[in-house]
Coordinates of C-alpha atoms in Angstrom, one line a residue:
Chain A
X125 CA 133.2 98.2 125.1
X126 CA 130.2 100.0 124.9
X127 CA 127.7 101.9 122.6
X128 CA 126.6 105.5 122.4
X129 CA 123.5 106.6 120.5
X130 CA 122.6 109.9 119.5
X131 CA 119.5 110.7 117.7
X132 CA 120.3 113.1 114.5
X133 CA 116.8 114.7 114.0
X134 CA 115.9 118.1 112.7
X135 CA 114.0 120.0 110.2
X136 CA 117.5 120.6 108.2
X137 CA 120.5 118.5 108.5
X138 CA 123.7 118.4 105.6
X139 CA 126.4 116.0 105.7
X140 CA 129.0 116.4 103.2
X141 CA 131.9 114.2 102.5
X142 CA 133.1 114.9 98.9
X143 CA 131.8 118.6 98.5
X144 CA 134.1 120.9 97.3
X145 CA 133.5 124.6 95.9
X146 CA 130.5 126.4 95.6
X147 CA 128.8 123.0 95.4
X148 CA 128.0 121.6 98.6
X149 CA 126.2 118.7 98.6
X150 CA 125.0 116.1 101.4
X151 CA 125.4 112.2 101.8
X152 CA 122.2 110.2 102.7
X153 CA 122.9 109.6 105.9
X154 CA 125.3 111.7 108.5
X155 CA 129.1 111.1 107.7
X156 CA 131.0 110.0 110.3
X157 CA 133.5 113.0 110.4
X158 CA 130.1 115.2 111.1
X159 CA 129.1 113.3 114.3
X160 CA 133.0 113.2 115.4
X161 CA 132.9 116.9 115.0
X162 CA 129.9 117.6 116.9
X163 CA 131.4 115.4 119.8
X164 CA 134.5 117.2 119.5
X165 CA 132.8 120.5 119.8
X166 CA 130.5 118.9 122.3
X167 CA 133.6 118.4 124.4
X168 CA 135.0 122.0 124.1
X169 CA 138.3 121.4 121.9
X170 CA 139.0 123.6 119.2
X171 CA 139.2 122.5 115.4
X172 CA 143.5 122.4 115.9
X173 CA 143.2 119.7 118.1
X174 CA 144.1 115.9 117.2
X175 CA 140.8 114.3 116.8
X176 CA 142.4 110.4 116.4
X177 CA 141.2 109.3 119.8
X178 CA 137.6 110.3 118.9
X179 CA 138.2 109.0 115.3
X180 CA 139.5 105.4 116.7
X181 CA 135.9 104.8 117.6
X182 CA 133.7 102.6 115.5
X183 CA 130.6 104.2 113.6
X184 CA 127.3 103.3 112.5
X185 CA 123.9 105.0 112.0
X186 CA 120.6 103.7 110.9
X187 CA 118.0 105.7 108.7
X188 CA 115.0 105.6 110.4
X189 CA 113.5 108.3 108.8
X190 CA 114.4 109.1 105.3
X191 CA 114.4 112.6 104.5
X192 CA 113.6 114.5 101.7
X193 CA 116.7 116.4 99.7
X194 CA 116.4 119.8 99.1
X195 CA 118.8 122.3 97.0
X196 CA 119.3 125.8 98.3
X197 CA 120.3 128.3 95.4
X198 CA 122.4 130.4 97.8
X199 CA 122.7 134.3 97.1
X200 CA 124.9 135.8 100.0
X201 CA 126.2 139.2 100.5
X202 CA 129.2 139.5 103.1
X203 CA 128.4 140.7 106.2
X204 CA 130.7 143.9 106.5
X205 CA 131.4 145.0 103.2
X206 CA 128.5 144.3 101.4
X207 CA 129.9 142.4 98.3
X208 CA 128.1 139.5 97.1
X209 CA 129.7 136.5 97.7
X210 CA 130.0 133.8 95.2
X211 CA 126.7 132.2 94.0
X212 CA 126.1 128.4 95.5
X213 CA 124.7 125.4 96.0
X214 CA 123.6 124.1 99.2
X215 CA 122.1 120.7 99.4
X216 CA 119.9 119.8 102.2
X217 CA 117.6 116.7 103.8
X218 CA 114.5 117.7 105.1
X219 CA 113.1 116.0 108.0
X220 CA 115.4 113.3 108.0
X221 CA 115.6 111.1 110.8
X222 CA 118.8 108.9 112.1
X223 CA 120.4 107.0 115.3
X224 CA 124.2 107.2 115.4
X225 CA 126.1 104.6 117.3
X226 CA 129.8 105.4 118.4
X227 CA 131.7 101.9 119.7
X228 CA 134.9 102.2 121.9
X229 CA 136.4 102.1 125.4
X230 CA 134.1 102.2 128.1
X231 CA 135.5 105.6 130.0
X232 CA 135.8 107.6 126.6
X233 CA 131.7 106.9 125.8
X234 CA 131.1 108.1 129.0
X235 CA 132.5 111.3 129.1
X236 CA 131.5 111.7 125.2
X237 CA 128.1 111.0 126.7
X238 CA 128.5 113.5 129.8
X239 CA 129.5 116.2 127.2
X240 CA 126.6 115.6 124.8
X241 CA 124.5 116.5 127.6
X242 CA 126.9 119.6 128.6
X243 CA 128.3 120.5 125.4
X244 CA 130.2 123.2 125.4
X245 CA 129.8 124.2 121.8
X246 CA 126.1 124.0 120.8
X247 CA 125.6 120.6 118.5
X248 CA 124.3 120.9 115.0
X249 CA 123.7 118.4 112.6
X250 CA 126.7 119.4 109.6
X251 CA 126.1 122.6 108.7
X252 CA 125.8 125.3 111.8
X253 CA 122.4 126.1 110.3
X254 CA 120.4 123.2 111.0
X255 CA 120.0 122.6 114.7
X256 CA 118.1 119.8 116.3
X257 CA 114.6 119.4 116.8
X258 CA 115.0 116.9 120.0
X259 CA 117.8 115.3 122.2
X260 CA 120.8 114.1 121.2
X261 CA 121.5 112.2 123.6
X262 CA 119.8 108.4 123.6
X263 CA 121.8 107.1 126.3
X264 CA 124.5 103.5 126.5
X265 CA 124.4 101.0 125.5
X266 CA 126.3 98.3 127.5
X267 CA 125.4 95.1 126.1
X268 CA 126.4 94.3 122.8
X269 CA 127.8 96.4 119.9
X270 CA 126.7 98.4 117.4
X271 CA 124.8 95.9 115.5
X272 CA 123.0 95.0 118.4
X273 CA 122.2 98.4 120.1
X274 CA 121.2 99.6 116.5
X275 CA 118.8 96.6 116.1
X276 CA 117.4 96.7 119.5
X277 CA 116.5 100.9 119.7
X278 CA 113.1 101.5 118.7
X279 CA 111.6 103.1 115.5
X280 CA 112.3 107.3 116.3
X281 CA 110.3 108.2 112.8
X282 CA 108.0 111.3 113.4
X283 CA 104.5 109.8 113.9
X284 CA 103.5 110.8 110.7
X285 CA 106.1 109.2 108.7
X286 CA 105.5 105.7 111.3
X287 CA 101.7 105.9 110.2
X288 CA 102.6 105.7 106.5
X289 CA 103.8 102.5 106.8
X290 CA 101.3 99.8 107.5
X291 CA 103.3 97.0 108.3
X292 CA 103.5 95.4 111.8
X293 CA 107.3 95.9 111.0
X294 CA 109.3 98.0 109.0
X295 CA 113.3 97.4 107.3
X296 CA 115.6 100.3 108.4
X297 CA 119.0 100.5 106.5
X298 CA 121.9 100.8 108.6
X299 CA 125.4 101.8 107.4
X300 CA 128.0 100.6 109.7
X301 CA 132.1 100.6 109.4
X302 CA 133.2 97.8 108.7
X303 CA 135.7 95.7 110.1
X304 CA 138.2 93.5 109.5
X305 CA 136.6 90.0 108.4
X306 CA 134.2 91.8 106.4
X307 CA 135.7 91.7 102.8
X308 CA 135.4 93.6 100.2
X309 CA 132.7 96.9 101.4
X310 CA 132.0 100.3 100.0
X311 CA 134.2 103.3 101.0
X312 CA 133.3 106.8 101.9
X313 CA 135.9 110.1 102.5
X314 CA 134.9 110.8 105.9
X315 CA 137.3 109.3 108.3
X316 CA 138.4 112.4 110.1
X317 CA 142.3 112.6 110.2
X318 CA 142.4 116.9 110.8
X319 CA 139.5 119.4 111.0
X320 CA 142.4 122.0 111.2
X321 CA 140.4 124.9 109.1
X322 CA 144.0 125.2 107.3
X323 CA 144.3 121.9 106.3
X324 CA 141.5 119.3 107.0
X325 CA 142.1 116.2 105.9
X326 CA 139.6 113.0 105.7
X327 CA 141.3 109.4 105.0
X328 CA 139.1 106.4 103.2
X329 CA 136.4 104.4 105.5
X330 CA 135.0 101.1 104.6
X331 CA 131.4 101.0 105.2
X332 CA 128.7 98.2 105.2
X333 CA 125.4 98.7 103.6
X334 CA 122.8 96.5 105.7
X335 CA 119.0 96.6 107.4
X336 CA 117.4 95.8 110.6
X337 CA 113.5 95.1 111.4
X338 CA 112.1 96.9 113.9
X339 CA 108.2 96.7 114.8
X340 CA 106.2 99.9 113.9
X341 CA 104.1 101.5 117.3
X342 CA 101.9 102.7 114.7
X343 CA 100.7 99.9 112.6
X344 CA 97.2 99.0 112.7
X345 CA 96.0 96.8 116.0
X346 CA 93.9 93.8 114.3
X347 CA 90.4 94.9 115.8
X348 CA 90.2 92.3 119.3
X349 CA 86.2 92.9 119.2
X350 CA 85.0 89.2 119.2
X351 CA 81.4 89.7 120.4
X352 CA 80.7 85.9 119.4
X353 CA 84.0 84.5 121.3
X354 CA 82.0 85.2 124.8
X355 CA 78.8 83.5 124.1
X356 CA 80.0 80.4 125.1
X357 CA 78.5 76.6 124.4
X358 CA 78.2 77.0 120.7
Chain B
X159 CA 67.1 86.8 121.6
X160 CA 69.9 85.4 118.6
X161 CA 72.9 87.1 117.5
X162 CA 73.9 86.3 113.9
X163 CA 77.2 87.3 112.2
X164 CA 77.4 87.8 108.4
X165 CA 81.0 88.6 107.0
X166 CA 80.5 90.4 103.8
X167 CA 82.4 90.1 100.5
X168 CA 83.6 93.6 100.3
X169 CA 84.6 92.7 96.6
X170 CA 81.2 92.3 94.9
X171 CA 79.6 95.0 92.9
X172 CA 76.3 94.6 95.3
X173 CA 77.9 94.2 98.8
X174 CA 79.2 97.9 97.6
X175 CA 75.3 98.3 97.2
X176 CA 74.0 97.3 100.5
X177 CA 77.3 98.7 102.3
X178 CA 76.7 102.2 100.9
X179 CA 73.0 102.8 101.5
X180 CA 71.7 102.2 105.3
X181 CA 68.2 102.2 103.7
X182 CA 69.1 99.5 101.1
X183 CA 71.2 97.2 104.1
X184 CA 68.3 98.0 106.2
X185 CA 65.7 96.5 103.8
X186 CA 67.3 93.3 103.7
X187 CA 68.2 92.8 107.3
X188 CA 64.3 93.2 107.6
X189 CA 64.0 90.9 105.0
X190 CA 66.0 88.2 106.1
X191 CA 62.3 87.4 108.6
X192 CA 59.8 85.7 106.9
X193 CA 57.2 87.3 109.5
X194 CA 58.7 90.9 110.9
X195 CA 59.3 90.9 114.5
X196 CA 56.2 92.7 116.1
X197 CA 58.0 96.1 117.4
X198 CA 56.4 96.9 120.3
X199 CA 57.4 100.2 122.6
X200 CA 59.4 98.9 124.6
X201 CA 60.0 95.1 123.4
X202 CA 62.7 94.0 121.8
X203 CA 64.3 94.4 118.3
X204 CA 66.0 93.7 115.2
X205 CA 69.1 95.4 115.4
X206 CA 72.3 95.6 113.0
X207 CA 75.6 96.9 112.7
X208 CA 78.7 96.6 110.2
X209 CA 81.8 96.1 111.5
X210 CA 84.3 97.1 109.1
X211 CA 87.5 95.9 110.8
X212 CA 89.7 96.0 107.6
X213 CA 88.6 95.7 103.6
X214 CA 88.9 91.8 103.8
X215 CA 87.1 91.4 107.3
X216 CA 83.9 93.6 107.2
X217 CA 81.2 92.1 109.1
X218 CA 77.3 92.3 109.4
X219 CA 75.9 91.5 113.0
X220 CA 72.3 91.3 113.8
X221 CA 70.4 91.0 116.7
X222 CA 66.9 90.0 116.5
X223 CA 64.3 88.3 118.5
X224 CA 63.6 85.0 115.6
X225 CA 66.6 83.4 113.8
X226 CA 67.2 85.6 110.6
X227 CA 67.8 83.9 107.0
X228 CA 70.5 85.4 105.3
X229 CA 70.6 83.4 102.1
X230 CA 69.7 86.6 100.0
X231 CA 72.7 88.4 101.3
X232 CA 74.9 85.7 100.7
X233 CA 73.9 85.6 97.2
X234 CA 74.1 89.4 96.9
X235 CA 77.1 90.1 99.2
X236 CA 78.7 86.7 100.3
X237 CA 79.9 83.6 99.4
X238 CA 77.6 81.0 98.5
X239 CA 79.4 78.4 98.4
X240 CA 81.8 78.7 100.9
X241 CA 80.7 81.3 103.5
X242 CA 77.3 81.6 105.4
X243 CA 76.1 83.5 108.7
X244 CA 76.2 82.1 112.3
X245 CA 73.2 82.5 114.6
X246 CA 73.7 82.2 118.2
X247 CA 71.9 82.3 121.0
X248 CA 72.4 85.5 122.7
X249 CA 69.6 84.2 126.0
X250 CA 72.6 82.5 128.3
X251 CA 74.7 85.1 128.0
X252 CA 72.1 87.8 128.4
X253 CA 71.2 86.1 131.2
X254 CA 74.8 85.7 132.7
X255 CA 75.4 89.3 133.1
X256 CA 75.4 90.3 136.8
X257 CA 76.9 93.7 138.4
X258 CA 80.5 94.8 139.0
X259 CA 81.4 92.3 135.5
X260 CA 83.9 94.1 133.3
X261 CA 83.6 94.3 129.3
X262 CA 84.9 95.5 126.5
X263 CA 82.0 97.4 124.4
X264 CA 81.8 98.2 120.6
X265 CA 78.9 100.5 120.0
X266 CA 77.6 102.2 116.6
X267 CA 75.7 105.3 117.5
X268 CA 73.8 108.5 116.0
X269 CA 74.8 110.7 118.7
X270 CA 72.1 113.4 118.3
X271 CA 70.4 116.6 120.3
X272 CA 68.0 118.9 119.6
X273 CA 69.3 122.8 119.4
X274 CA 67.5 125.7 118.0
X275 CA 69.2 129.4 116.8
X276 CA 67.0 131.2 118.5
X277 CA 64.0 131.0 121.3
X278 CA 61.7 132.0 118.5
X279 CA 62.8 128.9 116.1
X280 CA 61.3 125.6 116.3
X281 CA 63.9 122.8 117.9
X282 CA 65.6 120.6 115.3
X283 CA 67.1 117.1 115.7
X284 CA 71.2 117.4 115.1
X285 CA 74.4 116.1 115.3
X286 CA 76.9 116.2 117.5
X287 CA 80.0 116.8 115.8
X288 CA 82.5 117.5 117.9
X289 CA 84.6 114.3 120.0
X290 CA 83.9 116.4 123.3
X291 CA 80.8 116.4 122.5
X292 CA 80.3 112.7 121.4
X293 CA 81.9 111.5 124.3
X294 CA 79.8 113.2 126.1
X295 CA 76.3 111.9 124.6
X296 CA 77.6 108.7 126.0
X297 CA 78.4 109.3 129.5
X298 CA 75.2 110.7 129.5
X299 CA 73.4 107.4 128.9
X300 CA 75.3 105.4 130.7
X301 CA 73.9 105.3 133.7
X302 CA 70.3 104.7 132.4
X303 CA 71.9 102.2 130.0
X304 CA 73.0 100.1 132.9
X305 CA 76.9 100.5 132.4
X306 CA 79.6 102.6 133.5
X307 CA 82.2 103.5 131.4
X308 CA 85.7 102.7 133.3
X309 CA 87.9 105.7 134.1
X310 CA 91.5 105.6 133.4
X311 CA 94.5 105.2 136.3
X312 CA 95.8 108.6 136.8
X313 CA 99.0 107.8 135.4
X314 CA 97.6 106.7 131.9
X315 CA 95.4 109.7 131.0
X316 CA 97.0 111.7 128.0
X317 CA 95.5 114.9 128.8
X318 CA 94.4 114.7 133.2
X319 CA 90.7 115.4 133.6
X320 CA 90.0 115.5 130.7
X321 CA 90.8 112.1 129.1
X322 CA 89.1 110.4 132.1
X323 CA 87.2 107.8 130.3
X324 CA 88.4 104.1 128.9
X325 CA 86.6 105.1 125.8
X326 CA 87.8 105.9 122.1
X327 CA 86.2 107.0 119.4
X328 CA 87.3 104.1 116.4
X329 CA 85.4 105.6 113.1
X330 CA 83.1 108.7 112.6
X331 CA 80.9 108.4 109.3
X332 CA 78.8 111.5 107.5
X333 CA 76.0 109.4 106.0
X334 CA 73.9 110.6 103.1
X335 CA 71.7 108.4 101.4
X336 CA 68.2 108.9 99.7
X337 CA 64.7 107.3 100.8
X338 CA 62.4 106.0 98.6
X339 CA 59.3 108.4 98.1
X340 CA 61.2 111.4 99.7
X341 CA 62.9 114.0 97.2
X342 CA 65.7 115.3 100.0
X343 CA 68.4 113.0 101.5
X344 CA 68.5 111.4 104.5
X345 CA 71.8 112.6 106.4
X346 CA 73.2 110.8 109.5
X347 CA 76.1 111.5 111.4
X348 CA 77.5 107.8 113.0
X349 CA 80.3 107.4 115.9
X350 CA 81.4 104.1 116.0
X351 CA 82.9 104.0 120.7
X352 CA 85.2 101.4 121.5
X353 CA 85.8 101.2 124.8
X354 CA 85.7 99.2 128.3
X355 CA 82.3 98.8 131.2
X356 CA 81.4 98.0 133.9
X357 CA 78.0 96.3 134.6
X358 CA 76.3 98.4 137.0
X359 CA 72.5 97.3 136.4
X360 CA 72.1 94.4 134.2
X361 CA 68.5 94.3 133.7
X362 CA 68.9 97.8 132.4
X363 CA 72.1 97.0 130.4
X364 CA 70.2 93.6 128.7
X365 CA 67.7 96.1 127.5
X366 CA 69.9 98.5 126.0
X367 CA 71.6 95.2 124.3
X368 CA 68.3 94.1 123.0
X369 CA 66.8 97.3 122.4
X370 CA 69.7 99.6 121.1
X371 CA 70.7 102.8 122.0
X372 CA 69.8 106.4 121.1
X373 CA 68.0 107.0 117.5
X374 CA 68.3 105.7 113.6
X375 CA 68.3 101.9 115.2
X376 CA 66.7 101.5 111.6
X377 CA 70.0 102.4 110.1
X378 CA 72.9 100.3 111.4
X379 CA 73.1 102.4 115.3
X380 CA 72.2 101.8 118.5
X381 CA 73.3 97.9 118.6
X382 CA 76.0 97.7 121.6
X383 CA 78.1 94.4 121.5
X384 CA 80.5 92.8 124.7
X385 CA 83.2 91.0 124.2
X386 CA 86.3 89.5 127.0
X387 CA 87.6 92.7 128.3

């Protein structure tokens, strides 16, 4: 088993999982049938095609960077004929920062991770209009699982957002599936089972809420300037 | 020559005093000498400088030619009963600086050149403002200074040939204060360089220790401190 990480960073990024209608709101953090979709696109298959190998894989991400929601009252016209289309709601997260970590079979990481370098289908982070502001791609992980790799990656917060926080360390949530011999755990609607645009269909995923410290690059240094230490004899 | 430390309690009403006026910190470094160290030309001085580290850890280090007496600023500004200033004895190690030694520097400056508008103008002393240009002031003194300000491996410079120097600026302050007797402000512009040297004459270097460098020595600059590099 290994781990691959991607790193879900942009000015915009939406990920629905209960959103229905003219009201289409975002979860906190990216949904696992988002980041299944954007590998399945990265690999070139088409929304028809069966999507349980890729969904078989275990998911987690971390929140390193929070993200502010927005709302977008949405006003469109169609494009050929003109007529306004009906009136929505688009919810955003603004400068949101997150690792995803996808655990399974050695061979299948590696080709998801040689497609998220050559996707075939550009990558976007939920909704086609938010596209990423850096890489993707954060490499494998081969030692460990999830937990691990997702406590072991270092802080990717914008520099800005890493200065705000003064501690030597900081407490990242992480939201990862949970397994088995975890008991009783939150669910979310976002276990892909379709993305057939006819008839997409999600099934229940239990999910664990939990946090990692990892040290923050930009904490203040204690000042080293000890012009007494040198002096010597006293 | 002594070196004295003094770590200020940043949460009394008059520490705030002497920490916000150079004139009023300078006034009682000077009196903290029952007789005032005769200033000659070229001899040496009493210098000072604050540290300020972090709120909680804000220091006051003085070097002077006698052993100063702090016990008015740890009334004003310290702990009486449980903190007090240490005085060392800055000759051995003044004396223990020979050439090609490597040190980490901390050094509170006015970084200062005269400019005028216009050839018909008179000059007038002022700042430098820009980090270019307060770099600068310093690798211009170096040499004279007896130091040399490391360069930087290839590999580590941020920005190559231009970020040459093992040198940061760590605190810039705009200082405006007013002096007794005078009815316009005094205004100071201090750079506070952190950075790594190398001992290239240390005769010259023990005089810029003891003797400060560049102007407003009166007013917490010019005092240059080593430290394990």
């Amino acid at each position: 088993m290994s781990v691959l990480l991607l790193q879900l960073a942009g000015p915009l990024q939406a990920w629905g999982s209960s959103a229905r209608f003219a009201r289409r709101t975002t979860e906190p953090a990216p949904t696992k049938s988002g980041v299944i979709g954007l590998l399945a696109a990265a690999l070139g298959r088409d929304r028809s095609h069966d999507p349980a190998d890729l969904a078989a894989l275990r998911f987690g991400v971390r929140v390193d960077q929070r993200g502010v929601p927005i709302r977008d009252y949405q006003t469109a016209h169609h494009f050929e004929t003109g007529k306004s289309m009906p009136v929505s709601e688009r919810f955003y997260l603004a400068d949101a920062v997150f690792i995803a970590a996808l655990e399974g079979p050695d061979d299948l990481i590696d080709e998801l991770h040689q497609a998220v370098r050559r996707p075939t289908y550009l990558p976007y982070l939920g909704r086609r209009s938010c596209p990423p502001s850096r890489p993707l791609d954060l490499g494998i992980r081969e030692d460990g699982d999830i937990e691990q790799a997702l406590k072991r990656e270092e802080w990717r917060a914008s520099r800005w957002h890493q200065r705000r926080h003064r501690e030597p360390t900081v407490r990242l949530e992480t939201i990862i599936e949970a397994t088995a011999d975890d008991g009783p755990v939150d669910s979310i609607r976002d276990q892909p089972l379709s993305f057939d645009p006819t008839h997409r269909r999600y099934a229940l995923r239990g999910i664990r809420h939990g946090y990692v410290e990892v040290s923050n690059p930009a904490a203040p240094q204690p000042s080293d300037h000890d012009p007494i230490a040198v002096l010597g004899g006293e | 020559m002594y070196l004295t430390r003094f770590r200020i309690n940043t949460a009394r009403i008059t520490a705030r005093k002497v920490l916000s006026s150079p004139q009023t910190m300078h006034a009682a470094v000077m009196s903290s000498f029952a007789s005032i160290p005769v200033q000659e030309d070229d001899g040496p001085r009493v210098l000072w400088r604050i540290d300020r580290n972090s709120r909680a850890e804000t220091y006051l280090y003085i070097v002077s030619p006698t052993k100063p007496d702090l016990t008015h600023l740890v009334e004003q500004a310290g702990w009486p009963t449980t903190g007090k200033w240490q005085t060392y004895d800055y000759e051995p190690f003044l004396s223990r600086l020979s050439k090609g030694d490597e040190w980490a520097f901390r050094l509170t400056a006015n970084p200062v050149h005269t400019a005028r508008r216009n050839d018909t103008e008179p000059t007038k002393l002022t700042a430098h403002v820009g980090l270019q240009h307060q770099l600068r002031w310093l690798l211009q003194r170096q040499e004279a200074a007896g130091f040399r300000v490391v360069e930087k491996p290839g590999d580590r410079q941020l920005i190559p040939g231009t970020d040459v120097h093992e040198v940061i600026i760590r605190e810039r302050r705009q200082l405006t204060f007013r002096k007794r007797g005078s009815s316009r402000p005094v205004t100071l512009a201090t750079v506070t360089y952190d950075g790594k040297l190398e001992v290239t004459d240390p005769e010259a270097l023990r005089r810029t220790l003891t003797r400060g460098l560049g102007r407003a020595k009166a007013y917490g600059c010019g005092l240059m401190t080593l430290a394990a590099a």
